[in-house]
Short mmCIF file of C-alpha atoms and ligand atoms in Angstrom, two decimals:
data_model
loop_
_atom_site.label_atom_id
_atom_site.label_comp_id
_atom_site.label_asym_id
_atom_site.label_seq_id
_atom_site.Cartn_x
_atom_site.Cartn_y
_atom_site.Cartn_z
CA MET A 1 0.04 -0.30 0.14
CA ARG A 2 3.10 2.31 0.51
CA ARG A 3 4.02 1.89 -2.81
CA ARG A 4 0.50 2.54 -4.22
CA ILE A 5 0.53 5.83 -1.96
CA ASP A 6 3.93 6.93 -3.48
CA SER A 7 3.17 6.22 -6.87
CA LEU A 8 -0.03 8.29 -6.44
CA ARG A 9 2.18 11.44 -4.87
CA GLU A 10 4.08 10.78 -7.67
CA THR A 11 1.45 11.45 -9.92
CA LEU A 12 0.25 14.77 -8.06
CA HIS A 13 3.73 16.10 -8.01
CA LYS A 14 3.74 15.77 -12.10
CA GLU A 15 0.29 16.98 -12.22
CA GLY A 16 0.80 19.84 -10.12
CA LEU A 17 -1.90 18.83 -7.53
CA GLU A 18 -0.94 19.69 -3.65
CA GLY A 19 -3.65 17.06 -2.23
CA TYR A 20 -6.10 14.17 -3.21
CA LEU A 21 -9.53 13.51 -1.94
CA VAL A 22 -10.58 10.00 -1.98
CA SER A 23 -14.53 9.01 -1.46
CA ASN A 24 -14.83 5.85 -4.08
CA GLY A 25 -14.62 2.66 -2.06
CA ALA A 26 -12.38 0.42 -4.79
CA ASN A 27 -9.57 3.37 -4.28
CA MET A 28 -9.71 3.57 -0.98
CA LEU A 29 -8.87 -0.12 -0.59
CA TYR A 30 -6.62 0.04 -3.10
CA LEU A 31 -4.65 2.66 -1.63
CA THR A 32 -4.88 1.42 2.02
CA GLY A 33 -6.20 -2.14 2.04
CA PHE A 34 -9.46 -1.20 3.92
CA GLU A 35 -12.64 -0.64 2.01
CA GLY A 36 -14.92 0.87 4.79
CA GLY A 37 -13.34 3.92 4.75
CA SER A 38 -15.79 7.29 4.64
CA ARG A 39 -12.90 9.58 2.98
CA LEU A 40 -9.20 9.52 2.70
CA LEU A 41 -6.89 12.95 2.08
CA ILE A 42 -3.71 12.51 0.83
CA SER A 43 -1.36 15.29 0.83
CA ALA A 44 1.58 15.17 -1.87
CA ASP A 45 4.12 15.63 0.90
CA GLY A 46 3.40 13.24 3.29
CA ASP A 47 0.11 13.14 5.21
CA CYS A 48 -2.22 10.08 4.59
CA ILE A 49 -5.37 10.24 6.85
CA LEU A 50 -8.17 7.91 6.57
CA TYR A 51 -11.73 9.07 7.93
CA VAL A 52 -13.52 6.22 9.32
CA HIS A 53 -16.69 5.94 10.62
CA ARG A 54 -17.21 4.60 14.29
CA VAL A 55 -18.63 1.14 12.90
CA ASN A 56 -15.83 0.52 11.26
CA TYR A 57 -13.18 2.08 13.25
CA ASP A 58 -11.52 -0.51 15.12
CA ALA A 59 -11.38 -2.64 11.66
CA ALA A 60 -9.83 -0.16 9.95
CA GLU A 61 -6.98 0.38 13.02
CA ASP A 62 -6.33 -3.11 12.54
CA ALA A 63 -6.13 -3.63 8.66
CA VAL A 64 -4.49 0.08 8.04
CA LYS A 65 -0.97 0.58 8.45
CA ASP A 66 0.52 3.37 6.42
CA CYS A 67 -2.31 6.11 7.23
CA GLU A 68 -3.74 7.96 10.25
CA VAL A 69 -7.30 6.59 11.06
CA ARG A 70 -9.38 9.09 12.30
CA ARG A 71 -12.60 8.44 13.60
CA VAL A 72 -16.11 10.01 12.31
CA ASP A 73 -18.79 9.93 14.57
CA TYR A 74 -22.67 10.38 14.55
CA GLY A 75 -23.20 13.92 14.14
CA ASP A 76 -19.69 15.18 12.98
CA ASP A 77 -19.99 17.80 9.96
CA LEU A 78 -17.36 15.36 8.06
CA GLU A 79 -17.16 18.00 5.33
CA ARG A 80 -16.25 20.70 7.59
CA VAL A 81 -13.89 18.10 9.24
CA LEU A 82 -12.18 17.89 6.15
CA ALA A 83 -12.03 21.24 4.80
CA ARG A 84 -10.27 22.12 8.17
CA ARG A 85 -7.68 19.78 7.75
CA ILE A 86 -6.88 20.50 3.98
CA GLU A 87 -7.00 24.18 5.59
CA SER A 88 -4.20 24.07 7.73
CA LEU A 89 -2.08 21.70 5.52
CA GLY A 90 -2.17 24.28 3.10
CA LEU A 91 -3.20 22.78 0.10
CA LYS A 92 -4.29 25.07 -2.70
CA SER A 93 -5.10 22.81 -5.31
CA LEU A 94 -7.05 19.59 -4.18
CA GLY A 95 -7.90 16.60 -6.78
CA PHE A 96 -10.68 14.71 -6.33
CA ASP A 97 -12.27 11.07 -7.65
CA VAL A 98 -16.01 11.29 -7.27
CA MET A 99 -18.19 13.57 -5.03
CA ASP A 100 -22.09 13.80 -5.30
CA ALA A 101 -23.06 17.45 -6.59
CA GLN A 102 -24.41 18.42 -2.87
CA THR A 103 -21.18 17.72 -1.35
CA TYR A 104 -19.10 19.22 -4.02
CA MET A 105 -21.12 22.75 -3.81
CA LYS A 106 -20.67 22.37 0.11
CA MET A 107 -16.60 21.96 -0.18
CA GLU A 108 -16.82 24.64 -2.60
CA LYS A 109 -18.18 26.99 -0.27
CA LEU A 110 -16.31 25.76 2.79
CA LEU A 111 -12.45 26.08 0.93
CA ARG A 112 -11.96 29.20 0.18
CA GLU A 113 -8.34 29.02 -0.53
CA THR A 114 -8.46 25.67 -2.13
CA GLU A 115 -8.92 24.76 -5.71
CA LEU A 116 -10.99 21.79 -6.52
CA LYS A 117 -10.50 19.37 -9.20
CA PRO A 118 -12.17 16.60 -10.67
CA ARG A 119 -9.58 14.01 -11.82
CA ARG A 120 -10.89 10.30 -11.61
CA ASP A 121 -8.08 9.94 -14.18
CA VAL A 122 -5.47 9.90 -11.38
CA MET A 123 -6.58 6.54 -9.79
CA TRP A 124 -7.55 4.89 -13.04
CA ALA A 125 -4.06 5.68 -14.46
CA LEU A 126 -2.79 3.79 -11.37
CA ARG A 127 -5.57 0.84 -11.55
CA LYS A 128 -5.29 -0.21 -14.79
CA VAL A 129 -2.08 -1.25 -14.77
CA LYS A 130 -1.90 -4.65 -12.39
CA GLY A 131 1.22 -5.37 -10.52
CA GLU A 132 2.36 -8.45 -9.69
CA ASP A 133 0.42 -8.70 -6.10
CA GLU A 134 -2.51 -7.90 -8.26
CA LEU A 135 -1.87 -10.31 -10.72
CA GLU A 136 -1.63 -13.13 -8.17
CA LEU A 137 -5.11 -12.40 -6.67
CA LEU A 138 -6.71 -11.78 -10.27
CA ARG A 139 -5.40 -15.35 -11.31
CA GLU A 140 -7.23 -16.72 -8.32
CA ALA A 141 -10.33 -15.00 -8.83
CA ALA A 142 -10.10 -16.44 -12.54
CA GLU A 143 -9.27 -19.82 -11.28
CA ILE A 144 -12.13 -20.13 -9.10
CA THR A 145 -14.59 -18.46 -11.70
CA SER A 146 -13.06 -21.27 -14.06
CA MET A 147 -14.06 -23.64 -11.42
CA GLY A 148 -17.23 -22.22 -11.20
CA MET A 149 -18.11 -22.75 -15.10
CA GLU A 150 -16.98 -26.41 -14.70
CA LYS A 151 -19.34 -26.79 -12.40
CA ALA A 152 -22.11 -25.29 -14.73
CA LEU A 153 -21.49 -27.28 -17.61
CA GLU A 154 -21.71 -30.40 -15.34
CA ILE A 155 -25.05 -29.67 -13.74
CA VAL A 156 -26.75 -27.63 -16.33
CA GLU A 157 -30.35 -29.76 -17.19
CA ASP A 158 -33.27 -29.02 -18.94
CA GLY A 159 -36.12 -28.35 -16.44
CA MET A 160 -33.95 -26.09 -14.15
CA VAL A 161 -34.99 -23.17 -13.53
CA GLU A 162 -32.21 -20.23 -14.36
CA ARG A 163 -31.98 -18.77 -11.25
CA GLU A 164 -31.57 -22.59 -9.84
CA LEU A 165 -28.50 -22.61 -11.64
CA ALA A 166 -27.14 -19.32 -10.65
CA ALA A 167 -27.80 -20.32 -7.66
CA GLU A 168 -25.54 -23.52 -7.62
CA ILE A 169 -22.77 -22.09 -9.35
CA ASP A 170 -22.69 -19.27 -6.84
CA TYR A 171 -22.61 -21.85 -4.01
CA GLU A 172 -19.46 -23.67 -5.82
CA MET A 173 -17.30 -20.72 -6.60
CA ARG A 174 -18.27 -19.65 -2.64
CA LYS A 175 -16.72 -22.60 -1.32
CA LEU A 176 -13.82 -22.36 -3.78
CA GLY A 177 -13.10 -19.32 -1.56
CA SER A 178 -15.14 -16.60 -3.50
CA GLU A 179 -15.89 -13.68 -2.21
CA GLY A 180 -20.02 -13.13 -2.77
CA THR A 181 -20.01 -12.62 -6.78
CA ALA A 182 -17.96 -9.94 -9.05
CA PHE A 183 -21.63 -9.44 -10.25
CA GLU A 184 -25.06 -10.54 -10.32
CA THR A 185 -24.57 -14.26 -11.77
CA ILE A 186 -26.44 -14.17 -15.55
CA VAL A 187 -28.23 -17.35 -16.62
CA ALA A 188 -30.18 -16.32 -19.72
CA SER A 189 -31.85 -19.00 -21.62
CA GLY A 190 -33.72 -19.35 -25.27
CA PRO A 191 -35.13 -15.69 -25.76
CA ASN A 192 -33.84 -14.33 -22.72
CA SER A 193 -30.51 -14.89 -24.03
CA ALA A 194 -31.01 -12.72 -26.75
CA TYR A 195 -30.55 -9.88 -24.15
CA PRO A 196 -26.86 -9.18 -23.21
CA HIS A 197 -27.56 -8.79 -19.57
CA GLY A 198 -30.40 -11.70 -19.43
CA GLY A 199 -34.08 -11.85 -18.37
CA ARG A 200 -36.15 -11.79 -15.15
CA GLY A 201 -33.81 -15.43 -14.37
CA ASP A 202 -37.41 -17.37 -14.02
CA ARG A 203 -37.54 -19.38 -17.06
CA ARG A 204 -36.77 -23.06 -17.28
CA LEU A 205 -34.40 -24.27 -19.69
CA GLU A 206 -35.35 -26.22 -22.17
CA ARG A 207 -33.81 -28.65 -24.95
CA GLY A 208 -32.25 -26.79 -28.08
CA ASP A 209 -32.01 -22.97 -26.05
CA LEU A 210 -29.24 -21.14 -26.22
CA ILE A 211 -28.36 -20.81 -22.85
CA ILE A 212 -25.40 -17.87 -21.57
CA ILE A 213 -23.79 -18.48 -18.61
CA ASP A 214 -22.19 -15.41 -17.30
CA ILE A 215 -20.29 -15.63 -14.22
CA GLY A 216 -17.40 -14.18 -12.11
CA ALA A 217 -15.79 -14.74 -8.53
CA ARG A 218 -13.99 -12.26 -6.10
CA TYR A 219 -10.95 -12.85 -4.52
CA GLY A 220 -8.61 -10.59 -2.57
CA GLY A 221 -11.07 -7.78 -3.76
CA TYR A 222 -10.38 -8.37 -7.30
CA CYS A 223 -12.96 -9.38 -9.81
CA SER A 224 -12.86 -11.81 -12.64
CA ASP A 225 -15.69 -12.08 -15.63
CA MET A 226 -16.47 -15.16 -17.95
CA THR A 227 -19.00 -16.56 -20.30
CA ARG A 228 -19.94 -19.49 -22.31
CA THR A 229 -22.93 -20.02 -24.15
CA VAL A 230 -24.15 -23.54 -24.47
CA THR A 231 -27.38 -25.47 -25.89
CA LEU A 232 -28.14 -28.99 -24.47
CA GLY A 233 -29.36 -31.64 -27.27
CA GLU A 234 -29.07 -30.61 -30.79
CA ALA A 235 -28.45 -27.33 -32.10
CA SER A 236 -29.71 -26.08 -35.24
CA PRO A 237 -27.47 -24.61 -38.21
CA ARG A 238 -28.37 -21.30 -37.48
CA LYS A 239 -27.06 -21.64 -33.89
CA ILE A 240 -24.15 -23.22 -34.73
CA GLU A 241 -23.49 -20.29 -37.49
CA ILE A 242 -23.77 -17.79 -34.50
CA TYR A 243 -21.78 -19.86 -32.43
CA GLU A 244 -18.84 -19.97 -34.61
CA ALA A 245 -19.11 -16.48 -35.63
CA VAL A 246 -18.47 -15.39 -32.23
CA LYS A 247 -15.84 -17.82 -31.65
CA GLU A 248 -14.12 -16.60 -34.59
CA ALA A 249 -14.29 -12.82 -33.85
CA ARG A 250 -12.58 -14.03 -29.96
CA GLU A 251 -10.09 -15.85 -31.94
CA LYS A 252 -9.26 -12.41 -34.14
CA ALA A 253 -9.39 -10.09 -31.64
CA LEU A 254 -6.89 -12.02 -28.97
CA ARG A 255 -4.32 -12.41 -32.23
CA ILE A 256 -3.80 -8.55 -32.41
CA MET A 257 -4.16 -7.94 -29.02
CA ARG A 258 -0.65 -6.91 -27.00
CA GLY A 259 0.84 -3.91 -25.51
CA GLY A 260 0.79 -0.66 -27.85
CA VAL A 261 -2.25 -1.66 -29.49
CA LYS A 262 -5.15 0.88 -29.69
CA ALA A 263 -8.14 -0.86 -27.67
CA ARG A 264 -11.01 0.22 -30.51
CA GLU A 265 -8.38 -1.35 -33.38
CA VAL A 266 -9.21 -4.96 -31.15
CA ASP A 267 -12.85 -4.18 -30.85
CA ALA A 268 -12.81 -3.44 -34.84
CA GLU A 269 -11.32 -6.41 -35.38
CA ALA A 270 -14.06 -8.31 -33.59
CA ARG A 271 -17.00 -6.31 -35.33
CA ARG A 272 -15.38 -6.83 -38.49
CA THR A 273 -15.42 -10.53 -38.16
CA ILE A 274 -18.80 -10.45 -37.03
CA ALA A 275 -20.14 -8.31 -39.56
CA GLU A 276 -18.81 -10.06 -42.40
CA LYS A 277 -21.32 -12.58 -41.61
CA GLY A 278 -23.75 -10.62 -41.68
CA TYR A 279 -24.40 -10.07 -37.83
CA GLY A 280 -22.48 -6.65 -37.18
CA GLU A 281 -25.86 -4.86 -36.17
CA ARG A 282 -26.64 -7.56 -33.38
CA PHE A 283 -23.26 -7.24 -31.54
CA LEU A 284 -24.92 -5.04 -28.77
CA HIS A 285 -22.03 -3.96 -26.87
CA GLY A 286 -18.32 -3.19 -26.86
CA LEU A 287 -15.63 -6.06 -27.17
CA GLY A 288 -14.63 -5.58 -23.29
CA HIS A 289 -13.48 -3.73 -20.22
CA GLY A 290 -10.99 -3.48 -17.29
CA VAL A 291 -11.36 -5.88 -14.65
CA GLY A 292 -9.74 -5.29 -11.31
CA LEU A 293 -10.95 -4.19 -7.84
CA GLU A 294 -14.44 -3.23 -10.02
CA VAL A 295 -15.97 -5.67 -12.89
CA HIS A 296 -16.00 -2.56 -14.84
CA GLU A 297 -13.62 -0.48 -15.14
CA PRO A 298 -11.15 1.23 -17.94
CA PRO A 299 -9.39 0.44 -20.06
CA MET A 300 -12.22 -0.12 -22.30
CA LEU A 301 -12.56 -1.87 -25.68
CA ASN A 302 -15.13 -0.16 -27.73
CA PRO A 303 -15.60 1.50 -31.12
CA LYS A 304 -14.99 5.08 -29.00
CA SER A 305 -12.14 4.49 -26.64
CA GLU A 306 -9.32 6.40 -26.45
CA ASP A 307 -7.40 3.58 -24.75
CA ILE A 308 -4.02 1.69 -25.67
CA LEU A 309 -3.82 -1.40 -24.29
CA THR A 310 -0.73 -1.71 -21.92
CA PRO A 311 1.28 -4.83 -20.41
CA GLY A 312 -0.40 -4.94 -17.13
CA ASN A 313 -3.90 -4.38 -18.00
CA VAL A 314 -6.39 -7.11 -16.95
CA VAL A 315 -9.33 -6.97 -19.77
CA THR A 316 -12.17 -8.99 -21.17
CA VAL A 317 -12.86 -10.25 -24.68
CA GLU A 318 -16.50 -10.79 -25.04
CA PRO A 319 -17.73 -10.77 -28.38
CA GLY A 320 -21.68 -11.30 -28.92
CA ILE A 321 -24.56 -11.83 -31.40
CA TYR A 322 -28.18 -11.46 -30.18
CA ILE A 323 -31.39 -11.90 -32.17
CA ARG A 324 -34.58 -10.80 -30.20
CA GLY A 325 -36.67 -13.61 -30.19
CA PHE A 326 -34.22 -16.03 -31.18
CA GLY A 327 -31.12 -16.16 -28.96
CA GLY A 328 -27.86 -14.91 -28.54
CA VAL A 329 -23.89 -16.37 -27.93
CA ARG A 330 -21.50 -14.51 -25.90
CA ILE A 331 -18.02 -16.25 -25.17
CA GLU A 332 -15.68 -14.00 -22.68
CA ASP A 333 -12.51 -14.62 -21.38
CA THR A 334 -10.22 -12.21 -18.87
CA VAL A 335 -7.23 -11.99 -20.11
CA LEU A 336 -3.81 -10.24 -19.04
CA VAL A 337 -2.41 -8.01 -21.69
CA LEU A 338 1.29 -9.08 -22.11
CA GLU A 339 4.04 -7.02 -23.73
CA LYS A 340 3.84 -9.67 -26.89
CA GLY A 341 0.23 -11.35 -26.95
CA VAL A 342 -1.89 -11.98 -24.14
CA GLU A 343 -2.51 -15.08 -21.21
CA VAL A 344 -5.80 -15.94 -20.97
CA LEU A 345 -6.51 -16.37 -17.22
CA THR A 346 -10.08 -18.33 -17.46
CA ARG A 347 -10.53 -21.57 -19.25
CA ALA A 348 -13.52 -23.42 -19.93
CA PRO A 349 -14.28 -25.71 -23.20
CA TYR A 350 -15.98 -23.59 -25.97
CA ARG A 351 -18.50 -26.31 -27.01
CA LEU A 352 -21.51 -25.61 -28.01
CA VAL A 353 -23.37 -28.51 -27.19
CA VAL A 354 -22.78 -29.52 -23.95
CA ARG A 355 -24.72 -32.82 -23.82
CO1 CO B 1 -17.73 -8.64 -19.06
#
């Protein structure tokens, strides 16, 4: 954590910021190792103060090594406390990650000598390149996710309700060490599979359905994200055609991925492959997104992305085709960007018909 705070300070110096105020829980976790803080105030020249509500104070004191922990109590005016500290530290320019409008207006009024600057990009620049310690946790999250998928492919059966299969997967991943899930598990079958985020989860699986299974474990705070699409029994020629198109898009995208490549070019490669098969309009989302302490973070792989892939980025690759009323196919893996190519972190077969 010390190293991460030092990196933030380096950035602050470079960007001409005298301090930084953190309100986002994942950013606080990244910098202090503790998620339950209320605010984190860091000066470019040495102060690091984590403000923690009474309910989490003991836990914070036990967990946080590199920052001063300050208790916040019922009735304390946290903005006023912060403003006083910011003023006593003499911080003339203060970057911050997020703040709701009401808090921002209040802080503006309280801070007469300090300029507030919305700079969430400062934190993203740090977080989007993963260190070895983070990669270890991301690999474990991916491993648990892969075992969850293995379980799913083993037990998926017609007659099962979507939600029931989701629950079994979640249970399996929890037993393997997952901290809850990175997001709500999606099992979307038949016409529901045409919605990228699934339906209500109450449909019974039928033979011949396209079934999208999108899952992610969380380990040490780090997320994972993977999808397989399967069918039970026989797949119609159209389903096979869609599946093969998505699979090819995935392979082509992975083939050109490496440090230095524009994220939107990787998206374009997958999109072109799907468009050539006549389904360009049915690829309803970007090719992928960064994964870390949050399941959707920069860099983004989509047609408008300005991101350039860098070694240490961990991103999803998830082409999909969705045909309303018919069904959809998505295949997704979480991958680590390397100087030359990628390392695929999640693993499970790419097979449409499971049994
Ligand atoms: Co995803």
